[in-house]
mmCIF file of N, CA and C in Angstrom:
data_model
loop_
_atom_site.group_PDB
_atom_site.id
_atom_site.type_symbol
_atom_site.label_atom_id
_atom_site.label_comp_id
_atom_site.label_asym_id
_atom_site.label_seq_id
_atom_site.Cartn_x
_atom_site.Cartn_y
_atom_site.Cartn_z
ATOM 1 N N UNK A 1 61.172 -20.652 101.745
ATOM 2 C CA UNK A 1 61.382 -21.213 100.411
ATOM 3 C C UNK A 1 60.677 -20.309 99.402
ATOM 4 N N UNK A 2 61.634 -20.012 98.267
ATOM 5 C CA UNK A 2 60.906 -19.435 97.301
ATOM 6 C C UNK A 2 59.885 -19.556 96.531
ATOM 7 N N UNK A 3 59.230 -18.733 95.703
ATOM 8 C CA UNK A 3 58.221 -20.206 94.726
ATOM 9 C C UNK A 3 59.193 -20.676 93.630
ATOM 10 N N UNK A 4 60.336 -20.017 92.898
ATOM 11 C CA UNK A 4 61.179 -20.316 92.216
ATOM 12 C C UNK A 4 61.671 -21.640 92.984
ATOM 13 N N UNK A 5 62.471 -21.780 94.188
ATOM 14 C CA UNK A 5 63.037 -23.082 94.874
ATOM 15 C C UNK A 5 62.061 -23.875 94.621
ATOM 16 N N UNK A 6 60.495 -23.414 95.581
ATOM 17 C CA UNK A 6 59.261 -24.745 95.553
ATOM 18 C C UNK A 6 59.058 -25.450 93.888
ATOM 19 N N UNK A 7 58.874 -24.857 92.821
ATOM 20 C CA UNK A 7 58.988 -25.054 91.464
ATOM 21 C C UNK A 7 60.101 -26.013 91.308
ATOM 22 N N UNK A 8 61.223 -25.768 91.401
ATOM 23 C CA UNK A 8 62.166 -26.790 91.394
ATOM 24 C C UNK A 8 62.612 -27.712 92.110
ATOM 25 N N UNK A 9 62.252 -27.733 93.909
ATOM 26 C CA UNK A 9 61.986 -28.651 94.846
ATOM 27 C C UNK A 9 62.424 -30.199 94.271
ATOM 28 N N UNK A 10 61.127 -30.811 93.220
ATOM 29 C CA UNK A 10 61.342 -31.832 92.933
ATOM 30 C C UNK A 10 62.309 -32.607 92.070
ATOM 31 N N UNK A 11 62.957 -31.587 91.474
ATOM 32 C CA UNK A 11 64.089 -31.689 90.382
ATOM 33 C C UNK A 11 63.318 -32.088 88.761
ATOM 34 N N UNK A 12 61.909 -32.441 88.641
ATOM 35 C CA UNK A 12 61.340 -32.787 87.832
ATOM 36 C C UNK A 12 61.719 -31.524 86.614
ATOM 37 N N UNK A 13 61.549 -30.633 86.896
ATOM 38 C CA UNK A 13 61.749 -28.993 86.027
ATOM 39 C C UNK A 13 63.196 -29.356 86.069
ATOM 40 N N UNK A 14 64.136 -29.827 86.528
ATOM 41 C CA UNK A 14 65.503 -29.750 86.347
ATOM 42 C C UNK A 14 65.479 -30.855 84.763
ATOM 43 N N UNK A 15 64.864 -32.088 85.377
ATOM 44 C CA UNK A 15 65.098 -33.094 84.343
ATOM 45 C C UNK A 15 64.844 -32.552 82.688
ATOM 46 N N UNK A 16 63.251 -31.291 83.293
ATOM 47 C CA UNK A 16 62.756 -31.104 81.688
ATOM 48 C C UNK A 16 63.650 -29.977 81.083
ATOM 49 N N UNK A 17 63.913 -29.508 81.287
ATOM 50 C CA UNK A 17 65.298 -28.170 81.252
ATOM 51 C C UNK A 17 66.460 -28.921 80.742
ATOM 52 N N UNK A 18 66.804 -30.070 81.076
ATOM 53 C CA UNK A 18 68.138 -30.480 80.950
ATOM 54 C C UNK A 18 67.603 -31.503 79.099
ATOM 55 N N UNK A 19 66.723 -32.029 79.396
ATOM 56 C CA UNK A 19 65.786 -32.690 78.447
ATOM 57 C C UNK A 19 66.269 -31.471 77.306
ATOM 58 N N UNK A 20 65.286 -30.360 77.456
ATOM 59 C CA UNK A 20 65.151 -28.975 76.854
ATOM 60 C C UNK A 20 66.332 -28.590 75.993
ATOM 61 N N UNK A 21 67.512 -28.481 76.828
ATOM 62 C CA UNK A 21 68.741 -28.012 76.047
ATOM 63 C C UNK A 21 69.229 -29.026 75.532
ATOM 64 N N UNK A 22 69.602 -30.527 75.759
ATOM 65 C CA UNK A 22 69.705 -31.198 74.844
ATOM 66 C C UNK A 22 69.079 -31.313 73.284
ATOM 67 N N UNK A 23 67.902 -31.262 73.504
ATOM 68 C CA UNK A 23 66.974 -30.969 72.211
ATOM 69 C C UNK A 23 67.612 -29.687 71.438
ATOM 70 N N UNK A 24 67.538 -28.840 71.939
ATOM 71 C CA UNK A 24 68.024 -27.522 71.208
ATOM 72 C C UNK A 24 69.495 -27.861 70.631
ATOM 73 N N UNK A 25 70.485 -28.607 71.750
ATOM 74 C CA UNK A 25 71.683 -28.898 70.783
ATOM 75 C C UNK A 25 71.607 -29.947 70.050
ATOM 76 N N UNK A 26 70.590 -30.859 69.735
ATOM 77 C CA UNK A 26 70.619 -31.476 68.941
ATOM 78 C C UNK A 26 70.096 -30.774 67.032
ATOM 79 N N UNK A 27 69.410 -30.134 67.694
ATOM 80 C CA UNK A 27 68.797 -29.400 66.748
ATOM 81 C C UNK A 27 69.525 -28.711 66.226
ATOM 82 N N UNK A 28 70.545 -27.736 66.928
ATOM 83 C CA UNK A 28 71.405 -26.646 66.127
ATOM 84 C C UNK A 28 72.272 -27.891 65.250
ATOM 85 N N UNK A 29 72.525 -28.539 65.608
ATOM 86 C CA UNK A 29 73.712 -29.579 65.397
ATOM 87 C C UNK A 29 73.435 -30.126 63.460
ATOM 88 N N UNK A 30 71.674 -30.483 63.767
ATOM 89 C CA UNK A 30 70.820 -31.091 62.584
ATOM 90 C C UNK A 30 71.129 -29.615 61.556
ATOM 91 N N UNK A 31 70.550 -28.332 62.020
ATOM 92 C CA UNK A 31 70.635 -26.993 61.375
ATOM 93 C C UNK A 31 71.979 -27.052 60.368
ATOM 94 N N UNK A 32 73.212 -27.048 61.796
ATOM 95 C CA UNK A 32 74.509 -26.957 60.925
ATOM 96 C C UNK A 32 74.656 -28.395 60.039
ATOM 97 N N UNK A 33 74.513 -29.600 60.523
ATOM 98 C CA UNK A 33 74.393 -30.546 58.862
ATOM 99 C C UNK A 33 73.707 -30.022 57.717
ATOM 100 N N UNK A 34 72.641 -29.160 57.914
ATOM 101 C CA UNK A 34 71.282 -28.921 56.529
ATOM 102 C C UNK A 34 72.434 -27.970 55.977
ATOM 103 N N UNK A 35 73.325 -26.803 56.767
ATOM 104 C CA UNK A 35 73.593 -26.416 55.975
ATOM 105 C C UNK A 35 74.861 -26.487 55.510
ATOM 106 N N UNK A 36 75.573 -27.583 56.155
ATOM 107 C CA UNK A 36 76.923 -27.905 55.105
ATOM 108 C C UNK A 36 76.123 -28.478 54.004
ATOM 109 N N UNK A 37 75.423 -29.265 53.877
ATOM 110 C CA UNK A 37 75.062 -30.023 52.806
ATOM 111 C C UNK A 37 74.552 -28.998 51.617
ATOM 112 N N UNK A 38 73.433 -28.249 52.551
ATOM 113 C CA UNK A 38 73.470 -26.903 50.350
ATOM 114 C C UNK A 38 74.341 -26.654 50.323
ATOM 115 N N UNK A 39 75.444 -26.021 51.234
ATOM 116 C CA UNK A 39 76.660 -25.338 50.748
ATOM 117 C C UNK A 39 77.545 -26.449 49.921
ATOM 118 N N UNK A 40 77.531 -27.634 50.032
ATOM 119 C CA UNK A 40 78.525 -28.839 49.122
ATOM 120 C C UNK A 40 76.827 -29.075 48.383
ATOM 121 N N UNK A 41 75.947 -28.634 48.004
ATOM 122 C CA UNK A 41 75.114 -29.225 47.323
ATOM 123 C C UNK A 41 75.154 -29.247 45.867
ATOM 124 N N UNK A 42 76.292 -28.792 45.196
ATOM 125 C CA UNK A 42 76.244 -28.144 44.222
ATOM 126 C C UNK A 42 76.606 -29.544 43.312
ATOM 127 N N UNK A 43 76.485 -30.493 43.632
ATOM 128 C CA UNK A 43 76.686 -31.860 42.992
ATOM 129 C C UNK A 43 75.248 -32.765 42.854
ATOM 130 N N UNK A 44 74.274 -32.122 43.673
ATOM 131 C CA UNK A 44 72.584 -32.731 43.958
ATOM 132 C C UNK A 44 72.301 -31.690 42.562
ATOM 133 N N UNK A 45 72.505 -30.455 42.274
ATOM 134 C CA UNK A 45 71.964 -29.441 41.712
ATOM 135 C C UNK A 45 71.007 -28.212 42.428
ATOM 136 N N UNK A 46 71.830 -27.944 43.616
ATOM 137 C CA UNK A 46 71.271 -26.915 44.452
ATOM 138 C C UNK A 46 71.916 -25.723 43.744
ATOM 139 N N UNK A 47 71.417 -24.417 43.662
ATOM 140 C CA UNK A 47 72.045 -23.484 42.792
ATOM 141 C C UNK A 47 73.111 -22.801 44.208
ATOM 142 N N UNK A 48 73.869 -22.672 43.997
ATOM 143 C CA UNK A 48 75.123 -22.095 45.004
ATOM 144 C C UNK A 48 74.391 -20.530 45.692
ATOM 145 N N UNK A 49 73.780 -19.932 45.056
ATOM 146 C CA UNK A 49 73.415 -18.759 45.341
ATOM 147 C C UNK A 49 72.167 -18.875 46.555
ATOM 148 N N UNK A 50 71.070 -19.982 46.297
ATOM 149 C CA UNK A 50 70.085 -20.490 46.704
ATOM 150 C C UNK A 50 70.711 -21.003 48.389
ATOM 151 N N UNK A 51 72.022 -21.967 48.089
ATOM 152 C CA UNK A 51 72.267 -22.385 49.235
ATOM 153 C C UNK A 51 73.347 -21.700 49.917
ATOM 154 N N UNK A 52 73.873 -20.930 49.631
ATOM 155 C CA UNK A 52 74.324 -19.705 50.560
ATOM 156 C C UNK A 52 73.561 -18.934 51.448
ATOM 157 N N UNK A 53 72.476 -18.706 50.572
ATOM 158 C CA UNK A 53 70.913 -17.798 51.267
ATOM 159 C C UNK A 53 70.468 -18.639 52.042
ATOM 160 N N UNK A 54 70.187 -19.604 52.394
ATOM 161 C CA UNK A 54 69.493 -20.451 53.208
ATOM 162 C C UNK A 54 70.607 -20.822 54.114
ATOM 163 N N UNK A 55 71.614 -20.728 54.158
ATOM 164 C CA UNK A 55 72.929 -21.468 54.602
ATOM 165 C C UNK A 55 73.045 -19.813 56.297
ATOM 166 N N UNK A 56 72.847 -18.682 54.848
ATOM 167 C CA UNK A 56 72.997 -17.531 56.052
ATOM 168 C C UNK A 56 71.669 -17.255 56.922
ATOM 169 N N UNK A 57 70.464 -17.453 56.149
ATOM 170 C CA UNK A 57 69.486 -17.323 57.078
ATOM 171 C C UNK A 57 69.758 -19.002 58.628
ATOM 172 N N UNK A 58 69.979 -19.659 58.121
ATOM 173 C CA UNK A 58 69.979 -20.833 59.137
ATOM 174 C C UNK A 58 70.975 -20.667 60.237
ATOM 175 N N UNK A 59 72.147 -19.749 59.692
ATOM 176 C CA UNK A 59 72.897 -19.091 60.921
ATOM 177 C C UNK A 59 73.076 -18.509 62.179
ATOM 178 N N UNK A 60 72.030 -17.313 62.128
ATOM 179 C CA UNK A 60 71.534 -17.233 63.284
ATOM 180 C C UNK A 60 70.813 -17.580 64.018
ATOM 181 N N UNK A 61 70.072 -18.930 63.317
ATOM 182 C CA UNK A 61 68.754 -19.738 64.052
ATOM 183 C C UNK A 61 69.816 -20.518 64.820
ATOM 184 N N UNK A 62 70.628 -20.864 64.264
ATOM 185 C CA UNK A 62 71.073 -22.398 65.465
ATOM 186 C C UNK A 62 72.510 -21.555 66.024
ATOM 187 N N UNK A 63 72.564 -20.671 66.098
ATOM 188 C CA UNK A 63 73.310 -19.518 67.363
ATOM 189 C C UNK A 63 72.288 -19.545 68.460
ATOM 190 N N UNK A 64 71.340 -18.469 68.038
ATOM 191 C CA UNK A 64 70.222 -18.672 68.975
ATOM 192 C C UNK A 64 69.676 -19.656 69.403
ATOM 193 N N UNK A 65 69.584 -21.040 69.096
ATOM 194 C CA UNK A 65 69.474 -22.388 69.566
ATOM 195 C C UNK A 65 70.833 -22.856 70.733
ATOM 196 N N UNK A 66 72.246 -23.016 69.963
ATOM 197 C CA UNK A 66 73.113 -22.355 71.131
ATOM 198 C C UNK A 66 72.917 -21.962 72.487
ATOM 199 N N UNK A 67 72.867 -20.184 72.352
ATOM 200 C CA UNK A 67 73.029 -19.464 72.840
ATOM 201 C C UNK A 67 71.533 -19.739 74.109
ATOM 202 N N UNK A 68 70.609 -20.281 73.699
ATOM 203 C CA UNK A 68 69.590 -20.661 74.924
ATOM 204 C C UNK A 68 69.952 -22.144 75.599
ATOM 205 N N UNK A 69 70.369 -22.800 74.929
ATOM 206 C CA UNK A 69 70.602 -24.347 75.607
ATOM 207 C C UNK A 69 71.604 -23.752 76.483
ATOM 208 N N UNK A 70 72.263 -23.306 76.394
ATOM 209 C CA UNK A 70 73.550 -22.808 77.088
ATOM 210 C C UNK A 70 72.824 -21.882 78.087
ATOM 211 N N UNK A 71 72.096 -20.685 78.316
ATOM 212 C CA UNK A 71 71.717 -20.370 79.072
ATOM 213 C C UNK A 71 70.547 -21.132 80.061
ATOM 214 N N UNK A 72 70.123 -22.073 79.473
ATOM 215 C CA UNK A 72 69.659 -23.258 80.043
ATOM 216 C C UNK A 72 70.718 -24.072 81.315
ATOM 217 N N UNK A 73 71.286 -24.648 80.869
ATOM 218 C CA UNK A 73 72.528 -25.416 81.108
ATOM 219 C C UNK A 73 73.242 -24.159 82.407
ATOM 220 N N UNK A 74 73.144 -23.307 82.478
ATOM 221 C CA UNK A 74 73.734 -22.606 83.528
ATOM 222 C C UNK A 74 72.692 -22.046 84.400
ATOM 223 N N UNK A 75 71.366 -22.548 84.638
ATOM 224 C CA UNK A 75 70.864 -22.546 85.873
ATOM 225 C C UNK A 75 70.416 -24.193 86.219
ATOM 226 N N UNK A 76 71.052 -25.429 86.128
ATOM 227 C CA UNK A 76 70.915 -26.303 86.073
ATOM 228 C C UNK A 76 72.159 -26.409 87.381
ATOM 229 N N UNK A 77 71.139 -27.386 88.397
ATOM 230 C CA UNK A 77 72.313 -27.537 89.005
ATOM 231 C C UNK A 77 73.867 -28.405 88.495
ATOM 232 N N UNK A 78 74.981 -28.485 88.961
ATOM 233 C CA UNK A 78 76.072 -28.883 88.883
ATOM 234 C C UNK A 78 76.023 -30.485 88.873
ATOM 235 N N UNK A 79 76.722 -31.070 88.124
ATOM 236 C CA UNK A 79 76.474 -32.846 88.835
ATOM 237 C C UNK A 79 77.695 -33.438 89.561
#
């Protein structure tokens, strides 16, 4: 047995992993609401320019939020 297998043996690291990427897609999910909302914010009085900029920086955060839950999610066993 590996120490990688012994580590996961109990499935406990499976549960927190699976825990793990849920969180992260919940999160990208919250990210992409923050930023439809500046981008239609222009009725609160968000300046359009302001929430474009924040709209593109928040872009690649919840890709990369994505892009790890998902690599999460594929060493998880199968159900």
């Amino acid at each position: 047995m590996t120490k990688t297998t012994q580590i996961f043996a109990g499935g406990e690291a499976f549960d927190q992993l699976e825990a793990t990427a849920e969180e992260l897609e919940a999160t990208a999910a919250g990210v992409e609401l923050l930023s439809s909302l500046l981008l239609e914010g222009q009725r609160a009085g968000v300046d359009p320019s302001v929430a474009k900029s924040i709209s593109g920086l928040l872009r690649p955060i919840r890709a990369e939020m994505i892009k790890h839950a998902k690599a999460i999610r594929s060493v998880l066993p199968a159900e």
